Amino acid sequence: MSTVIKNIKQYSLPLSEDAIKDLIYLATEYRNFKNYLYSRFSGIKSIHLLKNPRKNVRDKWIKSGERKKFKLPARYWKIALDEVFSDIRGNWTSTKKKIKYAITRNDNLTREDIHYIRYILSSDELYYKTLNQIEFDIPDKFKEIKLNFKYLNNLIRRYTRKYKNKIPYTKKNNIFSVDTGLYRYENGNIKITTLNKGKRVSIPLKDSNKYKTTLKIKIVDDRIEVHVPLKISPKDLNGDIVVGIDKGINHIIATSTENLYGGRLNEYLTDETERLNYINSNRNRFYAMYKTALENNDVKKAENILNNNLGKKKYNHRKNRNDEKMKSYINHSINEFILKEKPKEIVMEDLTFANWNSKFPKNIKRKLSRWTKGYIRERIEYKCELYNIKYTYINPAYTSKVCSICSSFGKRNGASFICSNCGETHADTNAAKNILSRKDDKEISLYTKYTKVKMILESRISNHNS
């Protein structure tokens, strides 16, 4: 039976300044090493190393002695190496997905052209040679087909330059991972190996649970959180309906069954956005005063402003508290939706290549630039895996702009959708119904251009009226 990873947390009691200092030092070196790996292996010359980083990188470093120049102990840098290569593989998967999307929308490519590009993308070795302009034998299946290989290989390189993600970089110096050889539980404490040889930091925990897996340690103020990934078996709701959902700002989820969940999302986003704007405007004012004091050589005043008005501890604490509150509300709303509707399949928009902000008025685009939209998607996918629910993505073009009853184009006015034929209905549930019907649409695939989608919809309206 397949399993799902569920993350739980352990919380510590307050720690001493020395303990926090040792952990921050470790987390900083861990971050620096990861950033070094990101910069070294995120380029096109390292693609062929991604499949087996332990053999291609780790073992070679150990054999050559290169590992000796790292400040991190071996167990730490090996964990960091695995994490970094996992991230880099994910970035390349994202890049390939965007290229596949682009070639399906390129009217100048034949089916054979698209097949060739997809084949190259599926092989790390061929993709590596193509990007680095290294000659290779044309695969047998394409030798009998007259293709312009030079043009197609150049196109792959051009698309890669266009869609390749930026080199990852993290500024966070409060997170690191430990495997089972780097910690042990003892008398209600977890003892973690630090960079001080032979020394472990003893951290008192609020519970007495013990785990044996790779843990993620997060330092929050004068405490730590222990993030524990546990493998669990998925639950089965025995659902029997297919539900279309629209993810919005007024509600987290609107369904094709005309139900709404998470109606306070906009309130949470507004309150937090206004709070941060107020705080940041004040911080900007104090920062200007701080710079002026330095320019006037008034070091004492500058230090007072820095220590009393520009500290990050309280700022980050309040921001994290509000983020956790919002996450809790999002999870509660998604759980409520799943347990009430009991779907066997959820159909939703694939907004990977679309600008979600374009769905909403300008005054709330700023709110959606936060982490919220990605978090909602990630949590819905996770809950689907947890409850053994199938999820399907569809082309989002015009799902919020046509009537779910007669398929005519209409107008959105706030929470209402107005159709000249059918009158007024709720905008989000109307979109959810269109999303559900798009699932079985034979003409509109996930990759159909939005301009072609509009032509198809207009043609249907014309045929219906005639």
XYZ file of C-alpha atoms in Angstrom:
466
model
C 0.000 0.000 0.000
C 1.284 3.490 -0.833
C 2.101 5.883 1.983
C 1.796 9.621 2.532
C 4.302 11.812 4.361
C 2.687 13.684 7.231
C 4.760 16.322 9.005
C 4.307 16.755 12.738
C 6.128 19.082 15.118
C 7.789 18.865 18.485
C 8.382 22.054 20.462
C 11.157 22.841 22.889
C 11.212 24.814 26.101
C 13.217 28.081 26.101
C 16.957 27.544 25.543
C 20.003 29.331 26.903
C 21.779 31.982 24.857
C 24.809 29.684 24.441
C 22.653 26.844 23.096
C 20.909 29.152 20.607
C 24.290 30.587 19.589
C 25.689 27.094 18.853
C 22.590 26.133 16.849
C 22.566 29.382 14.858
C 26.251 28.902 14.023
C 25.513 25.378 12.778
C 22.468 26.524 10.788
C 24.483 29.372 9.226
C 27.252 27.044 8.046
C 24.612 24.597 6.802
C 22.992 27.395 4.791
C 26.322 28.601 3.391
C 27.214 25.108 2.228
C 23.823 24.641 0.553
C 24.213 27.954 -1.274
C 27.661 26.841 -2.438
C 26.132 23.630 -3.811
C 23.286 25.507 -5.484
C 25.682 27.834 -7.282
C 27.990 24.989 -8.316
C 25.472 22.412 -9.565
C 22.420 24.316 -10.827
C 23.857 24.962 -14.304
C 23.571 23.032 -17.549
C 26.965 21.381 -17.056
C 25.673 19.417 -14.050
C 22.481 17.885 -15.452
C 24.120 14.517 -16.012
C 25.080 14.398 -12.317
C 21.537 14.738 -10.991
C 20.424 11.125 -11.331
C 22.963 9.767 -8.861
C 24.597 12.573 -6.821
C 25.989 10.134 -4.250
C 28.018 8.323 -6.861
C 28.760 11.293 -9.112
C 29.597 13.866 -6.432
C 29.718 12.583 -2.854
C 31.869 9.503 -3.447
C 34.262 11.446 -5.681
C 34.672 14.148 -3.027
C 35.468 11.524 -0.411
C 37.971 9.788 -2.699
C 39.684 12.997 -3.824
C 39.802 14.525 -0.353
C 37.831 17.614 -1.432
C 35.465 17.025 1.494
C 38.204 18.107 3.896
C 37.797 21.778 2.983
C 34.182 21.858 4.224
C 33.463 23.264 7.688
C 30.515 20.920 8.182
C 31.024 17.408 9.556
C 30.559 14.656 6.967
C 27.081 13.616 8.070
C 25.822 17.208 7.811
C 27.244 17.971 4.371
C 25.947 14.662 3.012
C 22.389 15.537 4.149
C 22.756 19.034 2.665
C 23.979 17.523 -0.615
C 20.909 15.280 -0.873
C 18.556 18.199 -0.119
C 20.197 20.489 -2.663
C 20.172 17.933 -5.460
C 16.515 17.198 -4.726
C 15.758 20.924 -5.095
C 17.795 21.192 -8.298
C 16.029 18.165 -9.792
C 12.721 19.801 -8.928
C 13.771 23.009 -10.681
C 14.778 21.122 -13.812
C 11.466 19.225 -13.746
C 9.678 22.570 -13.597
C 11.759 23.886 -16.509
C 11.003 20.816 -18.634
C 7.310 21.123 -17.839
C 7.300 24.717 -19.074
C 9.140 23.698 -22.255
C 6.624 20.912 -22.917
C 3.830 23.410 -22.427
C 5.489 25.881 -24.814
C 6.076 23.395 -27.643
C 2.442 22.274 -27.635
C 1.466 25.902 -28.223
C 4.010 26.431 -31.005
C 2.046 26.185 -34.268
C 5.264 25.881 -36.295
C 6.116 22.480 -34.824
C 4.856 19.187 -36.227
C 3.856 16.207 -34.107
C 7.203 14.612 -34.995
C 9.060 17.765 -33.871
C 7.231 17.738 -30.537
C 7.899 14.009 -30.124
C 11.635 14.560 -30.656
C 11.848 17.433 -28.162
C 9.941 15.459 -25.549
C 12.269 12.493 -26.101
C 15.354 14.652 -25.548
C 13.849 16.139 -22.392
C 13.129 12.664 -21.021
C 16.816 11.707 -21.128
C 19.189 13.601 -18.812
C 22.150 12.449 -20.883
C 20.728 13.646 -24.236
C 19.396 16.860 -22.688
C 22.832 17.524 -21.168
C 24.572 16.959 -24.519
C 22.043 19.108 -26.360
C 22.424 22.062 -23.994
C 26.207 21.820 -23.985
C 26.349 21.315 -27.775
C 28.016 17.923 -27.524
C 27.471 15.698 -30.555
C 25.462 12.508 -30.068
C 23.947 9.810 -32.262
C 20.380 10.494 -33.322
C 18.067 7.969 -31.601
C 17.068 5.159 -33.963
C 13.367 6.008 -33.858
C 14.053 9.411 -35.466
C 16.604 8.379 -38.117
C 13.960 7.614 -40.721
C 12.063 10.853 -40.097
C 13.134 13.992 -41.905
C 13.556 16.466 -39.066
C 15.609 19.624 -38.847
C 17.658 18.468 -35.872
C 19.840 21.563 -35.800
C 16.777 23.802 -35.563
C 15.104 21.620 -32.920
C 18.230 21.428 -30.758
C 18.634 25.200 -30.966
C 14.966 25.543 -30.012
C 15.510 23.339 -26.948
C 18.436 25.529 -25.888
C 16.427 28.702 -26.484
C 13.437 27.457 -24.494
C 15.744 26.332 -21.701
C 17.312 29.797 -21.454
C 13.822 31.293 -21.343
C 12.243 28.992 -18.775
C 15.133 27.881 -16.575
C 14.575 28.908 -12.977
C 17.036 31.165 -11.224
C 19.800 29.539 -9.215
C 18.309 28.788 -5.783
C 19.616 30.798 -2.873
C 18.505 30.864 0.739
C 19.062 33.572 3.323
C 17.614 31.551 6.182
C 20.158 30.706 8.847
C 17.735 29.074 11.274
C 17.060 25.699 9.613
C 19.124 22.547 9.240
C 18.540 18.786 9.060
C 19.856 15.948 11.200
C 19.878 12.206 10.546
C 19.700 9.503 13.197
C 23.462 9.646 13.799
C 23.368 13.343 14.681
C 20.810 13.275 17.494
C 19.428 11.117 20.260
C 16.483 11.359 22.630
C 17.303 11.150 26.323
C 15.285 11.977 29.477
C 12.800 14.271 27.708
C 15.552 16.023 25.755
C 16.848 15.797 22.227
C 20.633 16.057 22.014
C 21.991 17.396 18.718
C 25.568 17.276 17.464
C 27.012 20.748 16.831
C 30.144 22.017 15.076
C 31.994 21.879 18.370
C 33.686 18.480 18.237
C 32.355 16.058 20.808
C 29.694 18.477 22.027
C 25.931 18.041 21.767
C 23.345 20.670 22.627
C 20.734 19.270 25.001
C 17.272 20.633 24.176
C 14.344 20.075 26.602
C 11.112 19.157 24.786
C 7.480 19.699 25.729
C 6.628 16.054 24.992
C 8.337 12.733 25.515
C 7.804 11.303 22.018
C 10.790 9.742 20.278
C 11.342 9.375 16.538
C 13.915 7.680 14.367
C 14.129 9.435 11.019
C 15.809 12.459 9.445
C 14.508 15.549 11.244
C 14.414 19.206 10.280
C 15.396 21.594 13.072
C 14.007 25.135 12.958
C 15.185 27.823 15.376
C 12.398 30.244 16.360
C 13.487 32.984 18.758
C 14.809 31.224 21.892
C 13.223 27.842 21.101
C 13.329 25.205 18.394
C 10.754 23.288 16.412
C 11.509 19.692 15.457
C 9.783 18.854 12.154
C 9.195 15.111 11.871
C 8.148 13.485 8.548
C 6.103 10.359 9.270
C 4.885 7.799 6.750
C 1.179 7.053 7.139
C -1.366 5.068 5.146
C -3.912 7.161 3.210
C -7.522 7.206 4.374
C -10.408 6.325 2.081
C -13.594 8.398 2.212
C -15.387 6.140 -0.294
C -16.524 9.236 -2.152
C -18.676 8.902 -5.249
C -18.836 12.389 -6.821
C -16.559 14.489 -9.020
C -16.344 18.094 -7.818
C -15.035 21.137 -9.646
C -13.465 23.816 -7.464
C -12.469 27.422 -7.955
C -9.739 28.802 -5.681
C -10.461 32.436 -4.959
C -9.852 35.399 -2.687
C -13.331 35.851 -1.210
C -13.458 32.134 -0.419
C -10.640 29.614 -0.357
C -12.800 27.105 -2.237
C -16.023 27.438 -4.227
C -17.501 24.200 -5.555
C -19.584 23.080 -8.512
C -22.090 21.858 -5.906
C -22.617 25.538 -5.011
C -20.906 25.400 -1.611
C -18.358 27.905 -0.304
C -15.536 27.272 2.153
C -13.061 29.597 3.845
C -15.022 32.835 3.617
C -12.715 34.727 5.987
C -9.609 34.432 3.795
C -9.974 37.951 2.395
C -10.398 39.281 5.934
C -7.207 37.566 7.104
C -5.269 38.768 4.057
C -6.521 42.339 4.407
C -5.723 42.575 8.113
C -2.236 41.143 7.682
C -1.452 43.255 4.597
C -2.557 46.447 6.328
C -0.599 45.526 9.467
C 2.599 44.879 7.503
C 2.180 48.046 5.440
C 1.812 50.113 8.616
C 4.806 48.475 10.322
C 7.018 48.638 7.221
C 6.231 52.304 6.622
C 7.317 53.053 10.207
C 10.428 50.919 9.817
C 11.309 52.786 6.617
C 11.034 56.064 8.513
C 13.337 54.805 11.278
C 15.729 53.384 8.703
C 15.994 56.816 7.064
C 16.725 58.315 10.505
C 19.342 55.607 11.080
C 21.106 56.420 7.790
C 21.015 60.147 8.550
C 22.556 59.540 11.982
C 25.381 57.531 10.403
C 25.993 60.236 7.792
C 26.241 62.772 10.645
C 28.651 60.488 12.544
C 26.143 60.223 15.408
C 27.010 56.590 16.131
C 25.218 56.432 19.483
C 21.915 57.615 18.019
C 22.272 55.195 15.094
C 22.873 52.297 17.486
C 19.840 53.264 19.581
C 17.608 53.339 16.496
C 19.006 50.025 15.282
C 18.554 48.294 18.638
C 15.167 49.724 19.606
C 13.333 50.300 16.327
C 14.795 48.108 13.602
C 15.079 44.757 15.369
C 13.784 41.686 13.535
C 12.953 39.481 16.512
C 9.538 40.918 17.382
C 8.783 41.645 13.707
C 9.450 38.051 12.630
C 7.658 36.621 15.673
C 4.433 38.476 14.885
C 4.650 37.729 11.184
C 5.214 34.020 11.813
C 2.327 33.968 14.288
C -0.020 35.515 11.720
C 1.200 33.173 8.971
C 0.587 30.147 11.188
C -2.886 31.434 12.021
C -3.685 31.770 8.321
C -2.258 28.334 7.533
C -4.426 26.828 10.254
C -7.515 28.479 8.770
C -6.671 27.311 5.251
C -6.188 23.719 6.431
C -9.414 23.811 8.446
C -11.362 25.060 5.423
C -9.902 22.433 3.067
C -10.653 19.688 5.605
C -14.201 20.965 5.950
C -14.647 20.863 2.178
C -13.286 17.332 1.784
C -15.144 15.807 4.733
C -18.462 17.401 3.743
C -18.329 16.833 -0.025
C -16.547 13.443 0.092
C -15.349 13.666 -3.541
C -13.752 10.781 -5.387
C -12.126 13.314 -7.753
C -11.401 17.050 -7.588
C -11.103 19.078 -10.789
C -9.289 22.414 -10.581
C -7.510 24.994 -12.680
C -3.874 24.543 -13.604
C -2.557 28.032 -12.916
C 1.108 27.055 -13.313
C 1.404 29.052 -16.521
C -1.300 31.618 -15.828
C -1.250 34.739 -13.708
C -3.666 34.094 -10.865
C -3.583 37.776 -10.032
C -5.244 38.578 -13.366
C -8.440 37.023 -12.008
C -8.757 39.658 -9.318
C -9.007 43.463 -8.958
C -5.839 45.488 -8.517
C -6.488 46.224 -4.854
C -5.958 42.567 -3.878
C -3.129 41.566 -6.213
C -0.662 42.623 -3.547
C -2.209 40.186 -1.073
C -1.924 37.280 -3.488
C 1.743 38.014 -4.113
C 2.334 36.411 -0.716
C 2.808 32.690 -0.163
C -0.952 32.049 0.079
C -1.766 30.859 -3.437
C 1.057 28.313 -3.571
C 0.245 27.079 -0.083
C -3.446 26.502 -0.934
C -2.509 24.446 -3.987
C 0.080 22.420 -2.064
C -2.364 21.673 0.761
C -5.170 20.608 -1.580
C -2.804 18.204 -3.352
C -1.585 16.850 -0.013
C -5.130 16.347 1.309
C -6.043 14.535 -1.905
C -3.145 12.129 -1.363
C -4.032 11.757 2.322
C -7.670 10.873 1.560
C -6.947 8.883 -1.604
C -8.753 11.382 -3.856
C -7.853 11.774 -7.498
C -7.148 15.337 -8.634
C -7.180 16.627 -12.201
C -5.981 19.945 -13.603
C -7.713 21.650 -16.524
C -7.052 24.640 -18.762
C -8.161 27.753 -16.810
C -8.814 30.027 -19.806
C -12.179 31.838 -19.576
C -13.653 29.574 -16.883
C -14.570 32.690 -14.901
C -15.848 34.651 -17.891
C -18.569 32.449 -19.364
C -21.963 31.385 -18.050
C -22.063 27.807 -16.774
C -25.669 27.466 -17.970
C -25.677 28.797 -21.534
C -21.898 29.193 -22.156
C -22.306 32.851 -23.178
C -19.729 35.428 -22.183
C -20.743 37.544 -19.210
C -19.331 40.009 -16.721
C -18.132 39.666 -13.180
C -19.235 42.288 -10.681
C -17.648 41.588 -7.314
C -18.958 38.243 -6.063
C -21.596 38.089 -8.803
C -21.471 36.843 -12.373
C -23.997 38.463 -14.699
C -25.168 36.759 -17.891
C -27.443 38.646 -20.281
C -29.399 35.424 -20.887
C -29.502 33.716 -17.501
C -29.226 36.590 -15.056
C -27.093 36.776 -11.931
C -25.292 33.954 -10.122
C -22.367 33.567 -7.719
C -19.148 34.211 -9.648
C -17.014 31.592 -7.903
C -19.505 28.700 -8.042
C -20.179 29.611 -11.681
C -16.450 29.262 -12.381
C -16.351 25.965 -10.456
C -19.098 24.535 -12.671
C -17.187 25.591 -15.793
C -14.049 23.978 -14.403
C -15.904 20.696 -13.870
C -17.347 20.708 -17.408
C -13.907 21.532 -18.867
C -12.671 18.132 -17.615
C -14.506 16.259 -20.390
C -14.029 18.911 -23.076
C -12.490 17.144 -26.086
C -11.582 20.371 -27.903
C -9.891 22.249 -25.061
C -6.856 20.448 -23.666
C -4.646 21.542 -20.800
C -2.246 23.144 -23.292
C -4.676 24.826 -25.689
C -3.809 28.494 -26.223
C -6.172 30.930 -24.532
C -6.773 32.638 -27.895
C -7.863 29.331 -29.404
C -10.014 28.622 -26.349
C -11.838 31.887 -26.949
C -12.363 31.016 -30.611
C -13.796 27.616 -29.656
C -16.169 29.152 -27.113
C -17.313 31.859 -29.542
C -17.886 29.231 -32.238
C -20.062 27.195 -29.891
C -22.149 30.230 -29.025
C -22.547 31.058 -32.717
C -23.601 27.504 -33.573
C -26.035 27.414 -30.663
C -27.669 30.698 -31.685
C -27.978 29.614 -35.311
